[in-house]
Amino acid sequence: MNSVRRLFDVYLFVSGIVVLASAKTLGNRRRTTLRAPRSGDPQWTDLSPCTRTCGGGVTHRQRICSQTTDSLCNSERKYFLCNIQDCPNGSEDFRDAQCRQFNNVEFDGEHHEWIAFYGAKNQCALNCLAKGKQFYRQLAEKVKDGTPCDRNTLNVCIDGICQVKIVLRLLC
């Protein structure tokens, strides 16, 4: 028997209607289907605000399962890229801005000016370097969704995990 494996789900917003484009493989054949939501499908929340105004932020929506919905319903979160246009030249680094929020917080009896540190093992923790010092600290367990994993990559952190950034273009 051939195994069916889901490759991806892409949600497109076409004229106010959400259409699911699902790509699956069946053996060596690939099949793409489009379908509109059915009346019995679980409801989804509205999209959250985008985490960034430029440079590729992230928005999400949550599926709401109730006792009356299908027993196979799992509460889950879907993430979408938003505001993917480049930021203007001279814009502050998104990770630097998050580090700067800790400038007035006392650490080991001192106040430091913090800047982004990209050399730590956990790319999606907020690791910041004390400016003019020889140490960095993890100031938060996770960076904000949409923060680049590294300076030289298009991958972004989502819920504390580095994810491959796939840019989909819908031409109308």
PDB file of C-alpha atoms in Angstrom:
ATOM      1  CA  MET A   1       0.000   0.000   0.000  1.00  0.00           C
ATOM      2  CA  ASN A   2       1.302   3.468  -0.894  1.00  0.00           C
ATOM      3  CA  SER A   3       1.874   5.836   1.985  1.00  0.00           C
ATOM      4  CA  VAL A   4       0.333   9.288   1.957  1.00  0.00           C
ATOM      5  CA  ARG A   5       2.456  12.048   3.436  1.00  0.00           C
ATOM      6  CA  ARG A   6       1.442  15.689   3.807  1.00  0.00           C
ATOM      7  CA  LEU A   7       4.118  18.018   2.472  1.00  0.00           C
ATOM      8  CA  PHE A   8       2.587  21.366   3.272  1.00  0.00           C
ATOM      9  CA  ASP A   9      -0.587  23.331   3.743  1.00  0.00           C
ATOM     10  CA  VAL A  10      -0.830  26.794   2.293  1.00  0.00           C
ATOM     11  CA  TYR A  11      -3.738  29.039   3.127  1.00  0.00           C
ATOM     12  CA  LEU A  12      -4.575  31.592   0.457  1.00  0.00           C
ATOM     13  CA  PHE A  13      -6.962  34.462   0.961  1.00  0.00           C
ATOM     14  CA  VAL A  14      -8.847  34.955  -2.289  1.00  0.00           C
ATOM     15  CA  SER A  15     -11.649  37.529  -2.387  1.00  0.00           C
ATOM     16  CA  GLY A  16     -12.270  37.129   1.346  1.00  0.00           C
ATOM     17  CA  ILE A  17     -12.527  33.318   1.156  1.00  0.00           C
ATOM     18  CA  VAL A  18      -9.898  31.086   2.696  1.00  0.00           C
ATOM     19  CA  VAL A  19      -8.845  28.323   0.321  1.00  0.00           C
ATOM     20  CA  LEU A  20      -6.664  25.442   1.487  1.00  0.00           C
ATOM     21  CA  ALA A  21      -4.011  24.302  -0.975  1.00  0.00           C
ATOM     22  CA  SER A  22      -2.634  21.035   0.295  1.00  0.00           C
ATOM     23  CA  ALA A  23       0.205  19.184  -1.406  1.00  0.00           C
ATOM     24  CA  LYS A  24       0.492  15.484  -0.706  1.00  0.00           C
ATOM     25  CA  THR A  25       2.525  12.675  -2.142  1.00  0.00           C
ATOM     26  CA  LEU A  26       1.049   9.308  -2.928  1.00  0.00           C
ATOM     27  CA  GLY A  27       3.944   7.010  -3.666  1.00  0.00           C
ATOM     28  CA  ASN A  28       5.921   8.864  -6.321  1.00  0.00           C
ATOM     29  CA  ARG A  29       2.966  10.970  -7.490  1.00  0.00           C
ATOM     30  CA  ARG A  30       2.289  14.430  -6.140  1.00  0.00           C
ATOM     31  CA  ARG A  31      -1.262  15.719  -5.860  1.00  0.00           C
ATOM     32  CA  THR A  32      -2.403  19.250  -5.040  1.00  0.00           C
ATOM     33  CA  THR A  33      -5.969  19.923  -4.028  1.00  0.00           C
ATOM     34  CA  LEU A  34      -7.911  23.104  -3.391  1.00  0.00           C
ATOM     35  CA  ARG A  35     -11.016  23.197  -1.275  1.00  0.00           C
ATOM     36  CA  ALA A  36     -13.120  25.765   0.512  1.00  0.00           C
ATOM     37  CA  PRO A  37     -13.819  25.203   4.211  1.00  0.00           C
ATOM     38  CA  ARG A  38     -16.768  22.946   5.025  1.00  0.00           C
ATOM     39  CA  SER A  39     -19.494  23.908   7.481  1.00  0.00           C
ATOM     40  CA  GLY A  40     -18.366  21.286  10.031  1.00  0.00           C
ATOM     41  CA  ASP A  41     -14.711  22.391  10.006  1.00  0.00           C
ATOM     42  CA  PRO A  42     -13.378  23.747  13.310  1.00  0.00           C
ATOM     43  CA  GLN A  43     -13.302  27.528  13.585  1.00  0.00           C
ATOM     44  CA  TRP A  44     -10.107  29.565  13.506  1.00  0.00           C
ATOM     45  CA  THR A  45      -9.409  32.790  15.377  1.00  0.00           C
ATOM     46  CA  ASP A  46      -8.671  36.014  13.531  1.00  0.00           C
ATOM     47  CA  LEU A  47      -5.048  36.603  12.588  1.00  0.00           C
ATOM     48  CA  SER A  48      -2.880  38.073  15.338  1.00  0.00           C
ATOM     49  CA  PRO A  49      -1.084  41.370  14.690  1.00  0.00           C
ATOM     50  CA  CYS A  50       2.127  41.012  12.668  1.00  0.00           C
ATOM     51  CA  THR A  51       5.243  40.898  14.863  1.00  0.00           C
ATOM     52  CA  ARG A  52       7.096  43.326  12.588  1.00  0.00           C
ATOM     53  CA  THR A  53       6.219  46.331  10.438  1.00  0.00           C
ATOM     54  CA  CYS A  54       8.815  45.363   7.800  1.00  0.00           C
ATOM     55  CA  GLY A  55      11.507  42.762   7.140  1.00  0.00           C
ATOM     56  CA  GLY A  56       9.295  39.686   7.464  1.00  0.00           C
ATOM     57  CA  GLY A  57       7.193  39.325  10.571  1.00  0.00           C
ATOM     58  CA  VAL A  58       4.919  36.487  11.635  1.00  0.00           C
ATOM     59  CA  THR A  59       1.212  36.348  12.335  1.00  0.00           C
ATOM     60  CA  HIS A  60      -0.789  33.346  13.529  1.00  0.00           C
ATOM     61  CA  ARG A  61      -4.266  32.032  14.053  1.00  0.00           C
ATOM     62  CA  GLN A  62      -5.460  29.332  16.433  1.00  0.00           C
ATOM     63  CA  ARG A  63      -7.938  26.566  15.701  1.00  0.00           C
ATOM     64  CA  ILE A  64     -10.751  26.389  18.218  1.00  0.00           C
ATOM     65  CA  CYS A  65     -12.000  22.900  18.944  1.00  0.00           C
ATOM     66  CA  SER A  66     -15.191  22.396  20.879  1.00  0.00           C
ATOM     67  CA  GLN A  67     -16.782  19.268  22.274  1.00  0.00           C
ATOM     68  CA  THR A  68     -19.197  19.227  19.353  1.00  0.00           C
ATOM     69  CA  THR A  69     -16.432  19.306  16.714  1.00  0.00           C
ATOM     70  CA  ASP A  70     -14.947  16.264  15.118  1.00  0.00           C
ATOM     71  CA  SER A  71     -13.083  14.035  17.586  1.00  0.00           C
ATOM     72  CA  LEU A  72     -10.020  14.281  15.319  1.00  0.00           C
ATOM     73  CA  CYS A  73      -9.790  18.034  15.885  1.00  0.00           C
ATOM     74  CA  ASN A  74      -6.585  19.142  17.554  1.00  0.00           C
ATOM     75  CA  SER A  75      -6.091  22.662  18.817  1.00  0.00           C
ATOM     76  CA  GLU A  76      -3.230  23.996  16.771  1.00  0.00           C
ATOM     77  CA  ARG A  77      -1.640  27.206  15.569  1.00  0.00           C
ATOM     78  CA  LYS A  78      -0.897  28.142  11.962  1.00  0.00           C
ATOM     79  CA  TYR A  79       1.821  30.694  11.239  1.00  0.00           C
ATOM     80  CA  PHE A  80       1.968  33.054   8.262  1.00  0.00           C
ATOM     81  CA  LEU A  81       4.614  35.483   7.056  1.00  0.00           C
ATOM     82  CA  CYS A  82       3.573  39.129   6.938  1.00  0.00           C
ATOM     83  CA  ASN A  83       5.095  42.520   6.142  1.00  0.00           C
ATOM     84  CA  ILE A  84       7.831  40.870   4.077  1.00  0.00           C
ATOM     85  CA  GLN A  85       8.925  44.091   2.374  1.00  0.00           C
ATOM     86  CA  ASP A  86      12.474  45.217   3.196  1.00  0.00           C
ATOM     87  CA  CYS A  87      12.932  47.685   6.042  1.00  0.00           C
ATOM     88  CA  PRO A  88      14.255  51.136   5.106  1.00  0.00           C
ATOM     89  CA  ASN A  89      18.043  51.564   5.114  1.00  0.00           C
ATOM     90  CA  GLY A  90      19.321  52.431   8.572  1.00  0.00           C
ATOM     91  CA  SER A  91      16.497  50.616  10.396  1.00  0.00           C
ATOM     92  CA  GLU A  92      17.427  49.081  13.737  1.00  0.00           C
ATOM     93  CA  ASP A  93      18.155  45.344  13.794  1.00  0.00           C
ATOM     94  CA  PHE A  94      15.077  43.540  15.191  1.00  0.00           C
ATOM     95  CA  ARG A  95      17.163  41.520  17.685  1.00  0.00           C
ATOM     96  CA  ASP A  96      19.088  44.658  18.772  1.00  0.00           C
ATOM     97  CA  ALA A  97      15.760  46.347  19.551  1.00  0.00           C
ATOM     98  CA  GLN A  98      14.752  43.409  21.758  1.00  0.00           C
ATOM     99  CA  CYS A  99      18.109  43.500  23.585  1.00  0.00           C
ATOM    100  CA  ARG A 100      17.846  47.255  24.105  1.00  0.00           C
ATOM    101  CA  GLN A 101      14.679  46.713  26.177  1.00  0.00           C
ATOM    102  CA  PHE A 102      16.944  45.324  28.928  1.00  0.00           C
ATOM    103  CA  ASN A 103      19.258  48.379  29.104  1.00  0.00           C
ATOM    104  CA  ASN A 104      17.659  49.623  32.342  1.00  0.00           C
ATOM    105  CA  VAL A 105      17.556  46.217  34.038  1.00  0.00           C
ATOM    106  CA  GLU A 106      20.225  45.528  36.642  1.00  0.00           C
ATOM    107  CA  PHE A 107      22.409  42.426  36.115  1.00  0.00           C
ATOM    108  CA  ASP A 108      24.980  41.429  38.733  1.00  0.00           C
ATOM    109  CA  GLY A 109      24.667  44.846  40.357  1.00  0.00           C
ATOM    110  CA  GLU A 110      25.327  46.793  37.131  1.00  0.00           C
ATOM    111  CA  HIS A 111      23.420  48.308  34.236  1.00  0.00           C
ATOM    112  CA  HIS A 112      24.672  47.446  30.748  1.00  0.00           C
ATOM    113  CA  GLU A 113      23.929  48.550  27.222  1.00  0.00           C
ATOM    114  CA  TRP A 114      22.918  45.390  25.362  1.00  0.00           C
ATOM    115  CA  ILE A 115      23.354  44.550  21.674  1.00  0.00           C
ATOM    116  CA  ALA A 116      22.444  41.407  19.741  1.00  0.00           C
ATOM    117  CA  PHE A 117      24.758  38.417  20.037  1.00  0.00           C
ATOM    118  CA  TYR A 118      24.444  35.878  17.207  1.00  0.00           C
ATOM    119  CA  GLY A 119      27.110  33.334  18.222  1.00  0.00           C
ATOM    120  CA  ALA A 120      25.185  31.403  20.898  1.00  0.00           C
ATOM    121  CA  LYS A 121      24.101  27.790  20.430  1.00  0.00           C
ATOM    122  CA  ASN A 122      20.352  28.499  20.782  1.00  0.00           C
ATOM    123  CA  GLN A 123      19.672  30.863  17.879  1.00  0.00           C
ATOM    124  CA  CYS A 124      16.115  31.601  18.970  1.00  0.00           C
ATOM    125  CA  ALA A 125      16.853  32.630  22.553  1.00  0.00           C
ATOM    126  CA  LEU A 126      17.426  36.338  23.144  1.00  0.00           C
ATOM    127  CA  ASN A 127      21.207  36.361  23.583  1.00  0.00           C
ATOM    128  CA  CYS A 128      22.667  39.806  24.092  1.00  0.00           C
ATOM    129  CA  LEU A 129      26.227  41.084  24.424  1.00  0.00           C
ATOM    130  CA  ALA A 130      27.057  43.689  27.053  1.00  0.00           C
ATOM    131  CA  LYS A 131      28.506  46.508  24.932  1.00  0.00           C
ATOM    132  CA  GLY A 132      32.201  47.078  25.707  1.00  0.00           C
ATOM    133  CA  LYS A 133      32.394  43.877  27.789  1.00  0.00           C
ATOM    134  CA  GLN A 134      33.537  40.331  27.058  1.00  0.00           C
ATOM    135  CA  PHE A 135      30.333  38.460  27.945  1.00  0.00           C
ATOM    136  CA  TYR A 136      26.814  37.852  26.751  1.00  0.00           C
ATOM    137  CA  ARG A 137      23.682  36.722  28.571  1.00  0.00           C
ATOM    138  CA  GLN A 138      20.498  34.974  27.572  1.00  0.00           C
ATOM    139  CA  LEU A 139      17.978  37.660  28.504  1.00  0.00           C
ATOM    140  CA  ALA A 140      14.859  35.807  27.335  1.00  0.00           C
ATOM    141  CA  GLU A 141      14.060  32.184  26.535  1.00  0.00           C
ATOM    142  CA  LYS A 142      12.667  33.158  23.105  1.00  0.00           C
ATOM    143  CA  VAL A 143      13.017  36.059  20.708  1.00  0.00           C
ATOM    144  CA  LYS A 144       9.873  37.541  19.175  1.00  0.00           C
ATOM    145  CA  ASP A 145       8.396  35.536  16.323  1.00  0.00           C
ATOM    146  CA  GLY A 146       9.832  36.667  12.988  1.00  0.00           C
ATOM    147  CA  THR A 147      13.314  37.409  14.358  1.00  0.00           C
ATOM    148  CA  PRO A 148      15.985  36.114  11.952  1.00  0.00           C
ATOM    149  CA  CYS A 149      17.831  33.074  13.331  1.00  0.00           C
ATOM    150  CA  ASP A 150      21.146  34.537  12.206  1.00  0.00           C
ATOM    151  CA  ARG A 151      22.399  37.604  10.370  1.00  0.00           C
ATOM    152  CA  ASN A 152      23.179  35.630   7.204  1.00  0.00           C
ATOM    153  CA  THR A 153      20.016  33.574   6.794  1.00  0.00           C
ATOM    154  CA  LEU A 154      16.418  33.986   5.716  1.00  0.00           C
ATOM    155  CA  ASN A 155      15.260  31.545   8.405  1.00  0.00           C
ATOM    156  CA  VAL A 156      13.180  33.007  11.228  1.00  0.00           C
ATOM    157  CA  CYS A 157      12.372  32.039  14.811  1.00  0.00           C
ATOM    158  CA  ILE A 158       8.802  30.971  15.483  1.00  0.00           C
ATOM    159  CA  ASP A 159       7.837  30.013  19.029  1.00  0.00           C
ATOM    160  CA  GLY A 160      11.507  29.617  19.965  1.00  0.00           C
ATOM    161  CA  ILE A 161      12.441  27.330  17.053  1.00  0.00           C
ATOM    162  CA  CYS A 162      14.384  28.271  13.923  1.00  0.00           C
ATOM    163  CA  GLN A 163      12.126  27.659  10.904  1.00  0.00           C
ATOM    164  CA  VAL A 164      12.838  27.758   7.185  1.00  0.00           C
ATOM    165  CA  LYS A 165      11.328  30.930   5.753  1.00  0.00           C
ATOM    166  CA  ILE A 166       9.322  30.068   2.661  1.00  0.00           C
ATOM    167  CA  VAL A 167       8.167  33.094   0.729  1.00  0.00           C
ATOM    168  CA  LEU A 168       5.084  32.384  -1.339  1.00  0.00           C
ATOM    169  CA  ARG A 169       4.084  34.806  -4.057  1.00  0.00           C
ATOM    170  CA  LEU A 170       0.506  34.983  -5.222  1.00  0.00           C
ATOM    171  CA  LEU A 171       0.252  36.694  -8.582  1.00  0.00           C
ATOM    172  CA  CYS A 172      -3.178  38.119  -9.354  1.00  0.00           C
TER     173      CYS A 172
END
